[in-house]
Tab-separated table of C-alpha atoms in Angstrom:
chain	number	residue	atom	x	y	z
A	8	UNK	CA	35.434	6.107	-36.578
A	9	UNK	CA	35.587	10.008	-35.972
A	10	UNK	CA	36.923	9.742	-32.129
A	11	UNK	CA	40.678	8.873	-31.766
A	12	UNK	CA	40.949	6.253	-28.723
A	13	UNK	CA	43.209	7.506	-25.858
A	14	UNK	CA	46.337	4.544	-25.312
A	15	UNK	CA	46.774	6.813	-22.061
A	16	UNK	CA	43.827	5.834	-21.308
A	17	UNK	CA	44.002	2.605	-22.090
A	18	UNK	CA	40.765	2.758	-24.755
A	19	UNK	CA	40.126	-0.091	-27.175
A	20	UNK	CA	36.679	0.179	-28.440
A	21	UNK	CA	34.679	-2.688	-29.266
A	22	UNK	CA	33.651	-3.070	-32.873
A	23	UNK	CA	32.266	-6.340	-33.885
A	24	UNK	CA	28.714	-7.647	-32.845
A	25	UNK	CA	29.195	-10.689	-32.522
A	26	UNK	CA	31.209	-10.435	-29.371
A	27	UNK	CA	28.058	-8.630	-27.714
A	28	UNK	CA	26.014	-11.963	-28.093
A	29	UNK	CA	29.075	-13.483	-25.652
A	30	UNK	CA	29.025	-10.980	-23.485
A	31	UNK	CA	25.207	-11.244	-22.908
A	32	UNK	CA	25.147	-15.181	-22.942
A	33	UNK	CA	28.117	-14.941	-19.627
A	34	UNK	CA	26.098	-12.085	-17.827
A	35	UNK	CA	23.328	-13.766	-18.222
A	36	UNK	CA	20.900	-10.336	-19.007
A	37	UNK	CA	17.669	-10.112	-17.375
A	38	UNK	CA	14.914	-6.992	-17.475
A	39	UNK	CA	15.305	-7.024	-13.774
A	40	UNK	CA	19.560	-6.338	-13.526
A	41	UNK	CA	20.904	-3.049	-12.999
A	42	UNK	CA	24.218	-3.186	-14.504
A	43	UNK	CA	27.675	-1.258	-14.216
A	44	UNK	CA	29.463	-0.649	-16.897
A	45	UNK	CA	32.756	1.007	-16.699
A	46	UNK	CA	34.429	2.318	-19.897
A	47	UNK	CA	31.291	2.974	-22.488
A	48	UNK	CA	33.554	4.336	-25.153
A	49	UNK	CA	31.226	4.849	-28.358
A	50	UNK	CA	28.197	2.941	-26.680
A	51	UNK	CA	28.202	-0.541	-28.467
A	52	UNK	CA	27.811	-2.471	-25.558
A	53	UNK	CA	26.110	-0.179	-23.446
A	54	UNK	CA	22.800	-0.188	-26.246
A	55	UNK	CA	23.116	-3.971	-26.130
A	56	UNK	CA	22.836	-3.504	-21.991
A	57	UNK	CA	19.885	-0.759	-22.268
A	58	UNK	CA	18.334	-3.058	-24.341
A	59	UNK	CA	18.169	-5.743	-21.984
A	60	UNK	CA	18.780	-5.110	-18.575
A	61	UNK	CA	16.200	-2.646	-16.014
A	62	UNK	CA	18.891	-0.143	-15.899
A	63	UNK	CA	22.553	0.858	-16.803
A	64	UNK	CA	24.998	3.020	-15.059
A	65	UNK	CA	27.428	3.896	-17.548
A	66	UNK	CA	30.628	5.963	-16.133
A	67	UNK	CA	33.136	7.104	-18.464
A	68	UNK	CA	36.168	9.440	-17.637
A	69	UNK	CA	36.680	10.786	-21.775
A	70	UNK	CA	34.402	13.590	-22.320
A	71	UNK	CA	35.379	14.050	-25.683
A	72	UNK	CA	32.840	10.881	-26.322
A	73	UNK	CA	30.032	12.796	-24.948
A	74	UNK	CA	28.458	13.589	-28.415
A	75	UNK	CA	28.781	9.734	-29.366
A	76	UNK	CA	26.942	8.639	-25.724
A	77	UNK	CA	24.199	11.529	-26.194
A	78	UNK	CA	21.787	9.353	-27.522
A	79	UNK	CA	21.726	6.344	-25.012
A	80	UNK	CA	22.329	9.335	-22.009
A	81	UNK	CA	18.420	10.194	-22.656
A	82	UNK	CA	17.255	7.079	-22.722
A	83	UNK	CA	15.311	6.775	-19.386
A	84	UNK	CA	16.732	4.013	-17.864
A	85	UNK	CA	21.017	4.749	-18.911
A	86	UNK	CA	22.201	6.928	-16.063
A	87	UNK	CA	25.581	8.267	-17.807
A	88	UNK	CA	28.419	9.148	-14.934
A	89	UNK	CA	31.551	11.200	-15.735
A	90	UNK	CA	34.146	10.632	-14.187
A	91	UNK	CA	37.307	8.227	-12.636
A	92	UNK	CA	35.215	5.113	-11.910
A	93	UNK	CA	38.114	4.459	-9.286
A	94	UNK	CA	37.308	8.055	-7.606
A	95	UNK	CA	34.073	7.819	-8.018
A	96	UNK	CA	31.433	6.734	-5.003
A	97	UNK	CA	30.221	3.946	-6.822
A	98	UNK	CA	28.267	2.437	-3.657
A	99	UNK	CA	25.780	5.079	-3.941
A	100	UNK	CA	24.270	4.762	-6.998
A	101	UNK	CA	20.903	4.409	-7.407
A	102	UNK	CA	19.270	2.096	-7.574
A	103	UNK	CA	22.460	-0.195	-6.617
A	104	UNK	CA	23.922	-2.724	-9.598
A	105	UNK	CA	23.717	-5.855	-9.580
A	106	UNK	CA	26.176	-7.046	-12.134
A	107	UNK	CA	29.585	-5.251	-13.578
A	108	UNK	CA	29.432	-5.891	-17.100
A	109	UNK	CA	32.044	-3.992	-19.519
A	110	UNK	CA	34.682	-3.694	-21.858
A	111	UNK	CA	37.246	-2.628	-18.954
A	112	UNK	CA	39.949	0.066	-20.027
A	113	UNK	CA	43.345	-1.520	-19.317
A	114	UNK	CA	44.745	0.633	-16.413
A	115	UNK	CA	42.010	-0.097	-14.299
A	116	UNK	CA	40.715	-3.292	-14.548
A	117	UNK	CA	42.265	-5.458	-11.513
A	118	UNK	CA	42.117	-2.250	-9.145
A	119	UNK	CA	38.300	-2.093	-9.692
A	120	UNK	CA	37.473	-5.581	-9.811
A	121	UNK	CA	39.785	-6.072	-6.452
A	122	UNK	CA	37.371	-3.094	-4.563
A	123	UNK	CA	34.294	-3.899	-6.367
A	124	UNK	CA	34.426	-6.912	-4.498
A	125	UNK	CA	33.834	-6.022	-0.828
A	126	UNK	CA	33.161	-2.278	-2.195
A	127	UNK	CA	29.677	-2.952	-3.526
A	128	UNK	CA	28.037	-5.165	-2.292
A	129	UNK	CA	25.101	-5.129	-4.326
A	130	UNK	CA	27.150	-6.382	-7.081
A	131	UNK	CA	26.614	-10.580	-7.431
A	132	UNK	CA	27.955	-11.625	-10.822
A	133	UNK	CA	31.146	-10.328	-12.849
A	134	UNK	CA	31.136	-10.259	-16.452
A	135	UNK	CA	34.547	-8.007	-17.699
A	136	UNK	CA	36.999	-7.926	-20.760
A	137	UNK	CA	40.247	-8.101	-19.356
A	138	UNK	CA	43.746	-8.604	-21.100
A	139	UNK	CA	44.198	-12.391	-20.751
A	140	UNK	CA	47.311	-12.655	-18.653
A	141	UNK	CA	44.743	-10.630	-16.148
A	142	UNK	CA	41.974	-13.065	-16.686
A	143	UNK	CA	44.103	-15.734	-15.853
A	144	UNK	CA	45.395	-14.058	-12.755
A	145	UNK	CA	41.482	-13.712	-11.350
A	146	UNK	CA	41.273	-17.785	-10.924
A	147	UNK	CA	45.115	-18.436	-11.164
A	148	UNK	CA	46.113	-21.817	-8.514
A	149	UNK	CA	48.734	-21.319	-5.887
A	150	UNK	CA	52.319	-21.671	-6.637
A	151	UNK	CA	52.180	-20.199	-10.460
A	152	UNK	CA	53.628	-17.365	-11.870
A	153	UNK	CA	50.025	-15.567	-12.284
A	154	UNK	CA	48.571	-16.293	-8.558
A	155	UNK	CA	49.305	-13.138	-6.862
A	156	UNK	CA	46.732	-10.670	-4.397
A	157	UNK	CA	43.746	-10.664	-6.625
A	158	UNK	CA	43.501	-14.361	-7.065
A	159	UNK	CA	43.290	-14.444	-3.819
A	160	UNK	CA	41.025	-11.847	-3.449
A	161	UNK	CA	38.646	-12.582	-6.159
A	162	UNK	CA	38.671	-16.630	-5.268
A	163	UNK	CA	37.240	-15.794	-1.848
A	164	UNK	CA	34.877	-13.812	-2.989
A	165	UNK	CA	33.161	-15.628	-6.398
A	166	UNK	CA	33.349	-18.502	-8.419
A	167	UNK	CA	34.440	-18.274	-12.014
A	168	UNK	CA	31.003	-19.252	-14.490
A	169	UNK	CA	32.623	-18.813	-17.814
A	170	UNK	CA	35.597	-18.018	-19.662
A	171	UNK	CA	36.178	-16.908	-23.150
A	172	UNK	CA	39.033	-15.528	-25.118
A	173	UNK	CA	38.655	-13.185	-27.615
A	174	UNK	CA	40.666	-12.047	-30.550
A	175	UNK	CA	42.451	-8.964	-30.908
A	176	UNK	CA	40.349	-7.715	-34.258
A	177	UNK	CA	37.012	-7.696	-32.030
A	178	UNK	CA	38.980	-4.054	-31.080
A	179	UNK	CA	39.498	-0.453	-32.795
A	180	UNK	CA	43.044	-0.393	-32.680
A	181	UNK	CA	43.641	-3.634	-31.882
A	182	UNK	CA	45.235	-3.969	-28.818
A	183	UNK	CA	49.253	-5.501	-28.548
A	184	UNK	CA	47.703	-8.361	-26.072
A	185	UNK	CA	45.184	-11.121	-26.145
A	186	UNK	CA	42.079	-10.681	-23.866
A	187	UNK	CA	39.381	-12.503	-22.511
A	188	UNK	CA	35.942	-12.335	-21.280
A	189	UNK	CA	35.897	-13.899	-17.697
A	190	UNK	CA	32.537	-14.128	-15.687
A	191	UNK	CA	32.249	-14.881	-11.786
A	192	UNK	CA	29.289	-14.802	-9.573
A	193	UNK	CA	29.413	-13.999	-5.897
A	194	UNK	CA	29.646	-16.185	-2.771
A	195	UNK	CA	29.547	-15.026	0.415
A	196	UNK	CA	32.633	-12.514	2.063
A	197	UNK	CA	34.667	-14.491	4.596
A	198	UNK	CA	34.154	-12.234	7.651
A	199	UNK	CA	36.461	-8.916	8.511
A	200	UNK	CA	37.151	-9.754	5.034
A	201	UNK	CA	38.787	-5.997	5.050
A	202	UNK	CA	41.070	-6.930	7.112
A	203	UNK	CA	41.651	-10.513	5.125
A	204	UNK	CA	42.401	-7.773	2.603
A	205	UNK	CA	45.275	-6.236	4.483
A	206	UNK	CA	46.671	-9.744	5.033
A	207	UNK	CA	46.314	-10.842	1.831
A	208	UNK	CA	48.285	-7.379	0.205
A	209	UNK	CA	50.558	-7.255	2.941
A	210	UNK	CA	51.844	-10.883	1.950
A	211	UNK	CA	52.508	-10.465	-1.571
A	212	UNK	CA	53.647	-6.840	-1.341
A	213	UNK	CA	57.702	-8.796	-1.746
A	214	UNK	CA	57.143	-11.391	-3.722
A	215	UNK	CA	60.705	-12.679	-3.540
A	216	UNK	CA	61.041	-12.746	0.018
A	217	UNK	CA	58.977	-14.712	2.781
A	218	UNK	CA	55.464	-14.456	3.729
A	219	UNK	CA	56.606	-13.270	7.569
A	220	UNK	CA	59.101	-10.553	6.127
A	221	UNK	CA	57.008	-9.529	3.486
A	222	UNK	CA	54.333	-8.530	5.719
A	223	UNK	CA	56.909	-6.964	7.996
A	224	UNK	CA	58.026	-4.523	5.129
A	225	UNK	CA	54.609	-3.761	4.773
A	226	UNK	CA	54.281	-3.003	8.236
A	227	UNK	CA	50.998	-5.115	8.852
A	228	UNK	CA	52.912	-7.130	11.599
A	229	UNK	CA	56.557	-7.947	12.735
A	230	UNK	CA	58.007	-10.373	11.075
A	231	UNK	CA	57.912	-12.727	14.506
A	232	UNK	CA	54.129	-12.601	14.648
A	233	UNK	CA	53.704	-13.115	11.049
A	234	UNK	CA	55.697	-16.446	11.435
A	235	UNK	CA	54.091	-17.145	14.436
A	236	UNK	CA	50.759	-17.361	12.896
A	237	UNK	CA	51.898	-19.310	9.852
A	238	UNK	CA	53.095	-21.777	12.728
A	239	UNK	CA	49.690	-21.957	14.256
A	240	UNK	CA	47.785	-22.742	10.727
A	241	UNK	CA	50.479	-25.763	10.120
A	242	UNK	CA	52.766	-23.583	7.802
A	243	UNK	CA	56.587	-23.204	8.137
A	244	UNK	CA	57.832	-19.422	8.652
A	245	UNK	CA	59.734	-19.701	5.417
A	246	UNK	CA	56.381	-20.038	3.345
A	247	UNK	CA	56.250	-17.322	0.904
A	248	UNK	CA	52.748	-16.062	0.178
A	249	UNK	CA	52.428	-17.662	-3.043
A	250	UNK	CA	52.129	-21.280	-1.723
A	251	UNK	CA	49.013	-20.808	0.403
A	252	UNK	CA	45.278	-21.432	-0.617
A	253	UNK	CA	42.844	-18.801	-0.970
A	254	UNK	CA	40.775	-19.871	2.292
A	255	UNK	CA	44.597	-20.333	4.247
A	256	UNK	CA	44.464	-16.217	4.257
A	257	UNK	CA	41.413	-16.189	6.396
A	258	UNK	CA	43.115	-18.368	8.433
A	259	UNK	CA	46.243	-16.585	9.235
A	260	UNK	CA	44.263	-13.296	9.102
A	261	UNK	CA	42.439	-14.932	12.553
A	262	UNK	CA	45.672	-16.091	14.077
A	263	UNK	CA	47.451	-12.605	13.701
């Protein structure tokens, strides 16, 4: 492989084809998707997308892989981006995607996902490589170590349609961690689900204290109100954020 990946960057390149054939089977490719892919790297899975999918936006950040994306940037429907998909006003593209599927680089794969999901809204089904202890966290249950702000987030917004782990040698380097392929399809926003949002990051920003003062600390509410409206949706003020359900955040976020 002549390009280096960039750890600061968080690059693992995919490098075995057999992985692509998952990938496809969970996105479930049709002539008719426009996909997102975030993270190209040397283009292996953005061909397979070309191939099969109306149209790709590819946005990468490295320019140093420009001469190894050349190719599949002049194909006619591969729209190649450069740039910090995070900085980036992905809600304009044209035309708008309709699925997310990629090989996500490390350091920005839960911040995406967690504003993809209210952020375009054009998107309706997830397919993204993820380190596993991520993947887990997407559909982790209340009360574990891995349900935190983005289970939450994610759970209100889509239901999980496949899971699959995936070796480390499937990468070039191979990464330290185990990842995973998790796919989730849309279902509909709870409303003001922006400020559901606020709620929901506001009550895990302390995970080691309660629900009411974490919020406080955050400075969503006071710490009265906050215990207040865990009162009025049949929780005690102690409750830490971690022991309510997805669909009890829309709940409190209406009785604040």
């Amino acid at each position: 492989m002549s390009v280096r990946p960039k750890k600061r960057l968080g690059q693992h390149f995919l490098a075995d084809e057999n992985i692509l054939g998952v990938i496809e089977r969970l996105a479930e490719l049709r002539s008719q998707d426009v996909v997102l892919e975030v993270g190209p790297g040397l283009g292996v899975l953005t061909r397979r997308l070309a191939d099969r999918a109306g149209h790709v936006h590819a946005v990468e950040l490295d320019r140093s892989l420009e001469p190894e994306l050349a190719e599949l940037a002049a194909r006619p429907n591969v729209d190649l981006h450069w740039g910090d998909a995070l900085q980036l006003d992905l809600a304009s593209l044209a035309p708008a995607p309709t699925k997310l599927v990629a090989n996500l680089p490390y350091n920005v794969a839960t911040p995406l996902v967690a504003e993809s999901l209210d952020g375009l809204p054009s998107l309706r089904l997830w397919t993204v490589m993820v380190q596993r202890e991520v993947a887990d966290r997407f559909f982790a249950a209340p009360s574990t170590k891995a349900y935190g702000a983005v289970s939450v987030l994610v759970q209100l917004a889509a239901e999980r349609t496949g899971f699959h782990p995936v070796a480390r040698t499937v990468f070039r380097p191979p990464p330290n961690v185990d990842s995973a392929l998790v796919a989730f399809r849309r279902t509909p926003l709870p409303e003001r689900f922006g400020r559901v949002k606020q709620v929901v990051e506001a009550s895990f920003a302390h995970r080691r204290k309660t629900l009411p003062n974490s919020v406080a600390l955050a400075g969503l509410a006071s710490r009265e109100e906050a215990a207040a409206a865990l009162e009025r949706i049949g929780r005690a003020p102690e409750t830490r954020a971690e022991a309510l359900e997805p669909r009890e955040f829309v709940d409190l976020t209406a009785a604040l």
